[in-house]
mmCIF file with all atom_site columns, C-alpha atoms in Angstrom:
data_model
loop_
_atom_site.group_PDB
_atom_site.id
_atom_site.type_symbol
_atom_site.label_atom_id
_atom_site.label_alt_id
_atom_site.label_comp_id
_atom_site.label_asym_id
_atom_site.label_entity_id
_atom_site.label_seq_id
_atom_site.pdbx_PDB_ins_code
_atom_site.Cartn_x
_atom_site.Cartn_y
_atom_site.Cartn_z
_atom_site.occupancy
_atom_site.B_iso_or_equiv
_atom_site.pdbx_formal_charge
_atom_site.auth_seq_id
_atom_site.auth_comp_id
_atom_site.auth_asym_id
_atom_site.auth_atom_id
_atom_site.pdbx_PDB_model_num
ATOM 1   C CA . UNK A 1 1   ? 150.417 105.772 98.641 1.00 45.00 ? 640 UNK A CA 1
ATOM 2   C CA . UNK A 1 2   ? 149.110 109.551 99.153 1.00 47.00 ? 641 UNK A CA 1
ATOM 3   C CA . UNK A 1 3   ? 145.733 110.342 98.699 1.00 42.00 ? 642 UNK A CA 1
ATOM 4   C CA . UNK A 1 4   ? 145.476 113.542 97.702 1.00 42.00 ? 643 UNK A CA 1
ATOM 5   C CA . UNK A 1 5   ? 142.148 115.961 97.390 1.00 42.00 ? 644 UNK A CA 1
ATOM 6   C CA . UNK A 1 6   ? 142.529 115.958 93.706 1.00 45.00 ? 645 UNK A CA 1
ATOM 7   C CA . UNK A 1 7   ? 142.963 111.917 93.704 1.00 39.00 ? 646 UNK A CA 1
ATOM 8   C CA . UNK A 1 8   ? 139.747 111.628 95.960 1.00 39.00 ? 647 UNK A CA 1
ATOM 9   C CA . UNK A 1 9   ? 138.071 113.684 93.838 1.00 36.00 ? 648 UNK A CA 1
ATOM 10  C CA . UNK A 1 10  ? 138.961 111.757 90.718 1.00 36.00 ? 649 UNK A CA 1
ATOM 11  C CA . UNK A 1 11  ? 138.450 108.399 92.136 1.00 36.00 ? 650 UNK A CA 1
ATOM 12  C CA . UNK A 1 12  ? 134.938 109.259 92.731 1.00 37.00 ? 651 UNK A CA 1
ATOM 13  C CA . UNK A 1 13  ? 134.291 110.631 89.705 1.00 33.00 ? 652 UNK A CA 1
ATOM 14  C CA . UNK A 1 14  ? 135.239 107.863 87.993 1.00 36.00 ? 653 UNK A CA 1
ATOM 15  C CA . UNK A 1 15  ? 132.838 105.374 90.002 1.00 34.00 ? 654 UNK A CA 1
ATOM 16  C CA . UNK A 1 16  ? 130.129 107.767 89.609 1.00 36.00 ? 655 UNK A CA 1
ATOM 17  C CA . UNK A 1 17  ? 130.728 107.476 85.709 1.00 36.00 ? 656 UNK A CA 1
ATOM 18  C CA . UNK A 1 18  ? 131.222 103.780 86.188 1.00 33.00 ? 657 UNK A CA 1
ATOM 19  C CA . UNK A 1 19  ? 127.938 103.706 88.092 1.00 40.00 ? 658 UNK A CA 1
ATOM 20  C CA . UNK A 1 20  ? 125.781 105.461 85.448 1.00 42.00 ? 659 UNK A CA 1
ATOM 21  C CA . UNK A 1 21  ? 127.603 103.202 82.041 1.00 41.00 ? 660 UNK A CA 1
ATOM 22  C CA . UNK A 1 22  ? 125.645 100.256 84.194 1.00 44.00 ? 661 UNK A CA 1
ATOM 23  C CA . UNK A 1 23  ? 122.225 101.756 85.597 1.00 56.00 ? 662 UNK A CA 1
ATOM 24  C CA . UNK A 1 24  ? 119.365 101.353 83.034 1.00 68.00 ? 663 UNK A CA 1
ATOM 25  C CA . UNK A 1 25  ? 115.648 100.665 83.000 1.00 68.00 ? 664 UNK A CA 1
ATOM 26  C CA . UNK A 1 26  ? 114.927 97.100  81.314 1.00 76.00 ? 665 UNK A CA 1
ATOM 27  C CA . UNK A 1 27  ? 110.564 96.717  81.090 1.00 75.00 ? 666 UNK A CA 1
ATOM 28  C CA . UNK A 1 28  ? 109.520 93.171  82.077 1.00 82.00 ? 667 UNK A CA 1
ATOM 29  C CA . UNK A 1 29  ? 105.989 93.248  80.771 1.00 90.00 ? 668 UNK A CA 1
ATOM 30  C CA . UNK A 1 30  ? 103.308 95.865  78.742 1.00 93.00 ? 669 UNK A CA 1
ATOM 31  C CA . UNK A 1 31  ? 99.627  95.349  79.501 1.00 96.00 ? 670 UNK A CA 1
ATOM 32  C CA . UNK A 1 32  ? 97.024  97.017  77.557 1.00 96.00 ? 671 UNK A CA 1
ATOM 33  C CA . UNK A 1 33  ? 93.566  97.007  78.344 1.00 96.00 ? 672 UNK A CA 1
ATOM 34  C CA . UNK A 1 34  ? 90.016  98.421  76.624 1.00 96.00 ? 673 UNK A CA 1
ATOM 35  C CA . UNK A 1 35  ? 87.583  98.595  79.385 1.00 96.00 ? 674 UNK A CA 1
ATOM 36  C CA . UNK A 1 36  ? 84.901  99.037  76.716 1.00 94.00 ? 675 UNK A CA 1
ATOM 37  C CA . UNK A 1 37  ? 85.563  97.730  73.049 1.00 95.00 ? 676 UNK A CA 1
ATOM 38  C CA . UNK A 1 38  ? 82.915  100.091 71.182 1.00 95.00 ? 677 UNK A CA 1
ATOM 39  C CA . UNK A 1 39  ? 84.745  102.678 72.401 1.00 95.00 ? 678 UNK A CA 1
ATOM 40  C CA . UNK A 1 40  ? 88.668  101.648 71.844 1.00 94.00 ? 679 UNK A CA 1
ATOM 41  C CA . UNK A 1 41  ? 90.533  98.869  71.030 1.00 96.00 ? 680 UNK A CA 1
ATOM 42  C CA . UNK A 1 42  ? 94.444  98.044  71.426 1.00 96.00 ? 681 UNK A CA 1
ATOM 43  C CA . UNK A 1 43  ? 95.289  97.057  67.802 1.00 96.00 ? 682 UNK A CA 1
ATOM 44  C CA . UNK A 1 44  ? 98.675  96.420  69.327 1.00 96.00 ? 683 UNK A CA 1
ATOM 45  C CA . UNK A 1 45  ? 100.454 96.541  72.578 1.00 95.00 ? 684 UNK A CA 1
ATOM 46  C CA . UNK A 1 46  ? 103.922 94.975  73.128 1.00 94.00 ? 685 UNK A CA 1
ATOM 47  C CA . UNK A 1 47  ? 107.443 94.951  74.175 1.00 92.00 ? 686 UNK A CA 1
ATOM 48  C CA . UNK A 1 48  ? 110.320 94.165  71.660 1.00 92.00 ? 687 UNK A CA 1
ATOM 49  C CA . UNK A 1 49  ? 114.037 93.151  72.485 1.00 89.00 ? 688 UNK A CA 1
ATOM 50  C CA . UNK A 1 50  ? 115.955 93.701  69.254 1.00 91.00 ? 689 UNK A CA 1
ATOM 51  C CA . UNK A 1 51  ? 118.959 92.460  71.318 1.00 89.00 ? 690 UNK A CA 1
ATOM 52  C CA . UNK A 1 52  ? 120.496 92.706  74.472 1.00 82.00 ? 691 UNK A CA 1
ATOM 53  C CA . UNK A 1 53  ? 121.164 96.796  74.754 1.00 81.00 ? 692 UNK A CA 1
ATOM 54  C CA . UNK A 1 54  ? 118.420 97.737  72.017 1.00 88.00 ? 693 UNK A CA 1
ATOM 55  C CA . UNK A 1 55  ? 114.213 97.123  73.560 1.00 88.00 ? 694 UNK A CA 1
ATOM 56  C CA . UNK A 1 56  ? 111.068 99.484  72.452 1.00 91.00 ? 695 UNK A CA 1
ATOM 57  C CA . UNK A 1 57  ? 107.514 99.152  73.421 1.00 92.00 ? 696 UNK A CA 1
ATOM 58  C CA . UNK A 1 58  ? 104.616 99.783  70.688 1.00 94.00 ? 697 UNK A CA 1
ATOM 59  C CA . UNK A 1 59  ? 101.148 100.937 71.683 1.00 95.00 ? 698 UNK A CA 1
ATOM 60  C CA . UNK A 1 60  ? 98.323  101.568 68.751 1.00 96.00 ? 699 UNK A CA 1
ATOM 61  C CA . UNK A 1 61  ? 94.436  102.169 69.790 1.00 95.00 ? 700 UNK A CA 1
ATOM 62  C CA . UNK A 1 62  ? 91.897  102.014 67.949 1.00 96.00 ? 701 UNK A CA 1
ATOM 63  C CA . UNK A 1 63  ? 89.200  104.531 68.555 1.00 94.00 ? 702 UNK A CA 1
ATOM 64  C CA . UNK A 1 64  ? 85.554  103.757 67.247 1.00 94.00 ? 703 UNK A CA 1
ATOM 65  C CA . UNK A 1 65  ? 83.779  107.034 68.466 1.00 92.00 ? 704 UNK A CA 1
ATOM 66  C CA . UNK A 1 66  ? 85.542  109.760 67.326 1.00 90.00 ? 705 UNK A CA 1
ATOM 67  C CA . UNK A 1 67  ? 85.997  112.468 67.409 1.00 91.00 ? 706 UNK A CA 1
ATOM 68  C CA . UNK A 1 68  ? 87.406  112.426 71.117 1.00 91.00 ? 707 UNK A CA 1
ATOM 69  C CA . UNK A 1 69  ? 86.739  115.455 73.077 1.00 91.00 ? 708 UNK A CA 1
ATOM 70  C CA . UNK A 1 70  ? 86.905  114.457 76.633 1.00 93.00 ? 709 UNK A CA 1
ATOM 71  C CA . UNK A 1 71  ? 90.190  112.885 77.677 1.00 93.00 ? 710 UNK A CA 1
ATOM 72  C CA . UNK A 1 72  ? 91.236  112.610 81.490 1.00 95.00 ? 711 UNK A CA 1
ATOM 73  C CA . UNK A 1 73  ? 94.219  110.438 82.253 1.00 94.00 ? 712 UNK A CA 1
ATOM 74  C CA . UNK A 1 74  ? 95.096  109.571 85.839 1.00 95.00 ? 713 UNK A CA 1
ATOM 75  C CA . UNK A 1 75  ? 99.203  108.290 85.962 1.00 92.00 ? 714 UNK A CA 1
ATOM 76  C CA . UNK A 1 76  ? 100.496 106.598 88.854 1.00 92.00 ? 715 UNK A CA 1
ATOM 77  C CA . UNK A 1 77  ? 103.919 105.415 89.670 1.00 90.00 ? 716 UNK A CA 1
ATOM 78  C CA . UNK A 1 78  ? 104.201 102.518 92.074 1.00 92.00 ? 717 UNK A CA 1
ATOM 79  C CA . UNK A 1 79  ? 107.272 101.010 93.268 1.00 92.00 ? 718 UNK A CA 1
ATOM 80  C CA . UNK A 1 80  ? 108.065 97.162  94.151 1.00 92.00 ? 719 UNK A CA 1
ATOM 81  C CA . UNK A 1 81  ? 108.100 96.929  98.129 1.00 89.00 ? 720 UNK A CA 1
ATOM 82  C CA . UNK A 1 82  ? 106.660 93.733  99.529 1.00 87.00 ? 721 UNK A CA 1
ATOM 83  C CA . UNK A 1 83  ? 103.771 94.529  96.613 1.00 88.00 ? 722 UNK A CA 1
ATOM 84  C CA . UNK A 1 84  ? 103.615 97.747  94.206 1.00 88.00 ? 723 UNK A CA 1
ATOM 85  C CA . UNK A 1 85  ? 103.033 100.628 96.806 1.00 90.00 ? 724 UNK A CA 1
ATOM 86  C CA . UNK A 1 86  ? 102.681 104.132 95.408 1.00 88.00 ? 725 UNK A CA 1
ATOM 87  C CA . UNK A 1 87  ? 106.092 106.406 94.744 1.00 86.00 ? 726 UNK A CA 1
ATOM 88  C CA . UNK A 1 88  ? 106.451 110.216 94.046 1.00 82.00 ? 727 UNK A CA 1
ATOM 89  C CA . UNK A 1 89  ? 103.631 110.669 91.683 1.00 83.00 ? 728 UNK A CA 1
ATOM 90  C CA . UNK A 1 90  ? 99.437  109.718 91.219 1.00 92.00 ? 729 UNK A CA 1
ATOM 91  C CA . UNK A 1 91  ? 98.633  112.925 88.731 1.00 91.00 ? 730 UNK A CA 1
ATOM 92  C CA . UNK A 1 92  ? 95.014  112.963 87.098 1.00 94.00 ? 731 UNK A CA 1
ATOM 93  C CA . UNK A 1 93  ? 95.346  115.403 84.167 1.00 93.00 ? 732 UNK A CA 1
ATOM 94  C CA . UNK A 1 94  ? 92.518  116.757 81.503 1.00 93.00 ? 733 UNK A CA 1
ATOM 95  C CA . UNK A 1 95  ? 94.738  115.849 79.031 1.00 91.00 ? 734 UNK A CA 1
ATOM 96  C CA . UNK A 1 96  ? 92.644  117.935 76.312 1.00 91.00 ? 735 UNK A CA 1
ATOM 97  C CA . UNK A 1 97  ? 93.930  120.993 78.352 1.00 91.00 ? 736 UNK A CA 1
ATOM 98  C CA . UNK A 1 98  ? 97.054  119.965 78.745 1.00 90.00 ? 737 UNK A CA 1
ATOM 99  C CA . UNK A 1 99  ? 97.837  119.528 75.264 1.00 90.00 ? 738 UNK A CA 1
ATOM 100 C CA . UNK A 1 100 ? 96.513  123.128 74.914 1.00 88.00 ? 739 UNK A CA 1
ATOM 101 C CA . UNK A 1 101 ? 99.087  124.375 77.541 1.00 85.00 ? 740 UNK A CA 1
ATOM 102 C CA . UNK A 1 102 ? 101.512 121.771 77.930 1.00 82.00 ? 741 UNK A CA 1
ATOM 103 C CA . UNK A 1 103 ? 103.846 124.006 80.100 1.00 80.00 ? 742 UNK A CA 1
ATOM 104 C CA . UNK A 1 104 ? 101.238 123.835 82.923 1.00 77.00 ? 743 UNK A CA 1
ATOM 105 C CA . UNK A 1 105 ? 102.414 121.074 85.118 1.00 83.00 ? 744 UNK A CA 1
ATOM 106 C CA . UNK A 1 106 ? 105.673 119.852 85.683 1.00 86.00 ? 745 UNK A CA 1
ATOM 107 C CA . UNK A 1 107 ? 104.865 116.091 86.847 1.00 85.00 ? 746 UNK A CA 1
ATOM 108 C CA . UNK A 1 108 ? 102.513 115.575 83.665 1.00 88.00 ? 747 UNK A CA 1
ATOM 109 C CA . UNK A 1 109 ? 105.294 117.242 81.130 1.00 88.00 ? 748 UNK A CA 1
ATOM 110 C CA . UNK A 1 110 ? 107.768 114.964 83.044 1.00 85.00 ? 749 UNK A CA 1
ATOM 111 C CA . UNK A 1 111 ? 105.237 112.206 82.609 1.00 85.00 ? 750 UNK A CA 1
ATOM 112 C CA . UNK A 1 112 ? 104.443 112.678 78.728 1.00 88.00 ? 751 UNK A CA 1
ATOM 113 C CA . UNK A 1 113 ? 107.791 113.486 77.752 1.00 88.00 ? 752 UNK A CA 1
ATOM 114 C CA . UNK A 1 114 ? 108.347 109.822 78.320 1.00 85.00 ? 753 UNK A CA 1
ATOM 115 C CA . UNK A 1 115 ? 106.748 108.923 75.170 1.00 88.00 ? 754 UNK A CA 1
ATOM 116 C CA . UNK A 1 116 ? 105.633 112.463 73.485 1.00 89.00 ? 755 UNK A CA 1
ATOM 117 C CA . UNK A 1 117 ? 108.723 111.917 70.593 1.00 92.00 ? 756 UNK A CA 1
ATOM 118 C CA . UNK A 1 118 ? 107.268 108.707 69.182 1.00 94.00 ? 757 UNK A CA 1
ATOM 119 C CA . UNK A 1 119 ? 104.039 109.193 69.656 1.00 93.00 ? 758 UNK A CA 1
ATOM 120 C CA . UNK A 1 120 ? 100.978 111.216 67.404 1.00 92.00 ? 759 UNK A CA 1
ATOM 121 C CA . UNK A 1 121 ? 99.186  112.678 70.022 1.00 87.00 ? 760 UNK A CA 1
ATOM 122 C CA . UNK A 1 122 ? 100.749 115.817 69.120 1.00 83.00 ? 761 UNK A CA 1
ATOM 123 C CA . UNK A 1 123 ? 97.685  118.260 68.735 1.00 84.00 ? 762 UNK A CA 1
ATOM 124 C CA . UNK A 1 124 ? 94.708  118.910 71.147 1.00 85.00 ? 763 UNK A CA 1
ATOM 125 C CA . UNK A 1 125 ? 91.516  117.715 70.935 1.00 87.00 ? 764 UNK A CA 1
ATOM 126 C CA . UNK A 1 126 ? 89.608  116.226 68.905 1.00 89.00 ? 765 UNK A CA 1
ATOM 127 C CA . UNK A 1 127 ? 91.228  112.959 67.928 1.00 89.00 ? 766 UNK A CA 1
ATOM 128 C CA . UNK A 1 128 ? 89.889  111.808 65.288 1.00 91.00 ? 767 UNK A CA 1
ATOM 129 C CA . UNK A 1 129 ? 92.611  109.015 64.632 1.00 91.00 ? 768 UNK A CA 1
ATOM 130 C CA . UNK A 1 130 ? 93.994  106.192 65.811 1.00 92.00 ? 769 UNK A CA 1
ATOM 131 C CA . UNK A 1 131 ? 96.876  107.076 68.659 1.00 93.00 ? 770 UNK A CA 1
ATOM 132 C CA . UNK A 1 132 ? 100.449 105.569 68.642 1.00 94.00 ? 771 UNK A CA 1
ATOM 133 C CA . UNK A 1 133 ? 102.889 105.651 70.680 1.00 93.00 ? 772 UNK A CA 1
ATOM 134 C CA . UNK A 1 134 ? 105.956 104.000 68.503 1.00 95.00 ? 773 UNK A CA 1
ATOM 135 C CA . UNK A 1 135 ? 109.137 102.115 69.084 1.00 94.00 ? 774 UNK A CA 1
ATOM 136 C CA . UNK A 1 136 ? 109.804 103.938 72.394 1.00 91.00 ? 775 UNK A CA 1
ATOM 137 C CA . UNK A 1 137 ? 113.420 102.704 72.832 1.00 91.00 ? 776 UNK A CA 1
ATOM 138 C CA . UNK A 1 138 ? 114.089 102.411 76.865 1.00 82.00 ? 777 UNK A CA 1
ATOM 139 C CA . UNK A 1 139 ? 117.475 103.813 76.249 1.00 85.00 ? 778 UNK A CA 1
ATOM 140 C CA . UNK A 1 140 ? 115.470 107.066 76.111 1.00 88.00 ? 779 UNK A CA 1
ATOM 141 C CA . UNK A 1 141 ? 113.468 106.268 79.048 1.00 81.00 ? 780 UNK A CA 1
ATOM 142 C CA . UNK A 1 142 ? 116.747 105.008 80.935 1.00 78.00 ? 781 UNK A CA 1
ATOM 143 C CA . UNK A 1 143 ? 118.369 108.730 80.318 1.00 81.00 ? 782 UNK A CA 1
ATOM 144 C CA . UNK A 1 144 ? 114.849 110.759 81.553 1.00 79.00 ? 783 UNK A CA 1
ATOM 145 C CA . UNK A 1 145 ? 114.440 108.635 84.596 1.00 72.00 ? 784 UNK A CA 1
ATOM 146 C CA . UNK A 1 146 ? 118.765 108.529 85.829 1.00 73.00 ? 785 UNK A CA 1
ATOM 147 C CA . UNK A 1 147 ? 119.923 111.861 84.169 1.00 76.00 ? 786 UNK A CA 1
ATOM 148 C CA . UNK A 1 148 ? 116.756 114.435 84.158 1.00 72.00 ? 787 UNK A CA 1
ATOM 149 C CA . UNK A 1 149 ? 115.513 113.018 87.449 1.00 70.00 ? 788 UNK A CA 1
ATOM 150 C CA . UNK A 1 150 ? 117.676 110.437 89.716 1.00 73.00 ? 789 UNK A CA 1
ATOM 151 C CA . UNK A 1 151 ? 115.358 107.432 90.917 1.00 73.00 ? 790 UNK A CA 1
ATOM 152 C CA . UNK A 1 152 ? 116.827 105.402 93.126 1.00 81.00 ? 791 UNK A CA 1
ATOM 153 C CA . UNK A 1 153 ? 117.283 101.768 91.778 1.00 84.00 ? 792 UNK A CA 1
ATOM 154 C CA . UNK A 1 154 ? 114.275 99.429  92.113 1.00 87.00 ? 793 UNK A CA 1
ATOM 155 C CA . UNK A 1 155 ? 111.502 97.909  90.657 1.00 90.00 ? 794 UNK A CA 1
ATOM 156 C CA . UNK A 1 156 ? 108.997 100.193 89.187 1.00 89.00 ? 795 UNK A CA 1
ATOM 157 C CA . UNK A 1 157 ? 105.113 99.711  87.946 1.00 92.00 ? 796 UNK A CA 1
ATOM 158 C CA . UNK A 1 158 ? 103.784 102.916 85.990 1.00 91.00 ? 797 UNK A CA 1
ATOM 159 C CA . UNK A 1 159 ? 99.783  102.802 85.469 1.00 94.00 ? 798 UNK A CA 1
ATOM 160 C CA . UNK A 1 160 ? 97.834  104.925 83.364 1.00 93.00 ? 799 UNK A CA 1
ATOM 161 C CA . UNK A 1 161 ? 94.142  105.143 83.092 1.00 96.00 ? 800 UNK A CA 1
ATOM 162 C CA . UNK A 1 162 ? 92.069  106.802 80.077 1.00 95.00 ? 801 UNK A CA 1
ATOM 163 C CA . UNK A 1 163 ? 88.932  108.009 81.004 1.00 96.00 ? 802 UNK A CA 1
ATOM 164 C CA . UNK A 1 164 ? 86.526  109.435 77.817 1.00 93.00 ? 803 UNK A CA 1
ATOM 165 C CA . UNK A 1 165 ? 83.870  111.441 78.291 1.00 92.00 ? 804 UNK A CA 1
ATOM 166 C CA . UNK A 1 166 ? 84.055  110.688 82.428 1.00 91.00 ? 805 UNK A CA 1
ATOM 167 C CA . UNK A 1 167 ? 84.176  106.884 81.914 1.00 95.00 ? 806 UNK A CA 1
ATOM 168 C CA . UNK A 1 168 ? 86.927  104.654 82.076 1.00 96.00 ? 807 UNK A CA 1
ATOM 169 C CA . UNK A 1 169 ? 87.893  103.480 78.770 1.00 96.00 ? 808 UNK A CA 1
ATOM 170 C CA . UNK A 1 170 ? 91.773  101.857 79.031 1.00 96.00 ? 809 UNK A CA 1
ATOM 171 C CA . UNK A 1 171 ? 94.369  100.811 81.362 1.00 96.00 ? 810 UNK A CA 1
ATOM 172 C CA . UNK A 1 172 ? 98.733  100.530 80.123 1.00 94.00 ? 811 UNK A CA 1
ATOM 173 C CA . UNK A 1 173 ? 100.698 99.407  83.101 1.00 94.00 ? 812 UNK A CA 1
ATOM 174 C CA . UNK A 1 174 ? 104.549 99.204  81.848 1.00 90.00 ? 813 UNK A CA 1
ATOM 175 C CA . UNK A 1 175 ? 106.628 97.087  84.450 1.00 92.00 ? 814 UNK A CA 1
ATOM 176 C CA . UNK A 1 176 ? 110.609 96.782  85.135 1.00 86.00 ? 815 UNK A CA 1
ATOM 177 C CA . UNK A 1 177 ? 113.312 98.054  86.899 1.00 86.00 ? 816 UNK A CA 1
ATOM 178 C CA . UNK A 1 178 ? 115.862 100.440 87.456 1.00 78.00 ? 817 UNK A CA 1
ATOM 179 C CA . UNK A 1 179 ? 119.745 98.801  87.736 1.00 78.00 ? 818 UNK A CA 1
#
């Protein structure tokens, strides 16, 4: 049997398709977290397997003291080594700002278009409403994290912290992995 440039070429192509049919990011666990109850509360916060190939995660907070018009959120990425050390990215973003410019930072438009499509936090500040982030399927996740931006395969923790008006108010950590 030859091997020929054009069958080299070929072969790999075809495991690299083979490759990406497999790789996907399956979430093992969603924790939500109010840090002070007067001032939000997670109405819901869960992960959902439909079936084997079809999983979402809902988020819904309830604010008490609106309208909002401070919002930092710090975003950290950590990956599974011996213990969740931090990988590529630990952004703190004024996210009132943001959503006035979102074209500002890379990392944090990265970051938020993770979720922005199902979620309502589509304006800038004030919230006055309760925010959602809804039925985030992690087929969509799966495509940002292998096709806009290869991460190697691994176990992944992503934290985020909301801080209003300069206090900490909630923590979401959203754990799985990357096959």
């Amino acid at each position: 049997m030859c091997l020929t440039p054009i069958g080299i070429c070929s072969f790999f192509l075809i495991f690299l398709m083979i490759q990406n049919a497999y790789s996907g990011f399956e979430s093992t666990n969603v924790k939500c977290t109010s840090h002070d109850e007067s001032y939000a509360t997670f109405e819901y916060c869960f992960l959902k397997a439909i079936n084997r190939t079809y999983k979402y995660v809902s988020i819904k907070v309830k604010l008490h003291q609106v309208p909002v018009r401070k919002v930092k959120v710090n975003f950290a990425l950590y990956e599974r080594l011996n213990g969740y050390k931090p990988f590529l990215y630990n952004v703190t973003v004024d996210a009132c700002n943001y959503l006035l410019k979102p074209k500002g930072n890379p990392v944090v438009t990265f970051i938020f278009g993770l979720f922005a499509p199902y979620s309502n936090m589509n304006h800038s500040c004030p919230f006055n409403h309760d925010v959602t982030v809804e039925k985030v399927p992690f087929s969509y996740i799966t495509s940002q994290l292998t096709d806009i931006l290869p991460f190697p395969k691994s176990s992944y923790a992503f934290f985020s912290e909301w801080y209003g008006d300069g206090k900490r108010r909630a923590t979401v950590e959203v754990y799985g992995t990357l096959t």
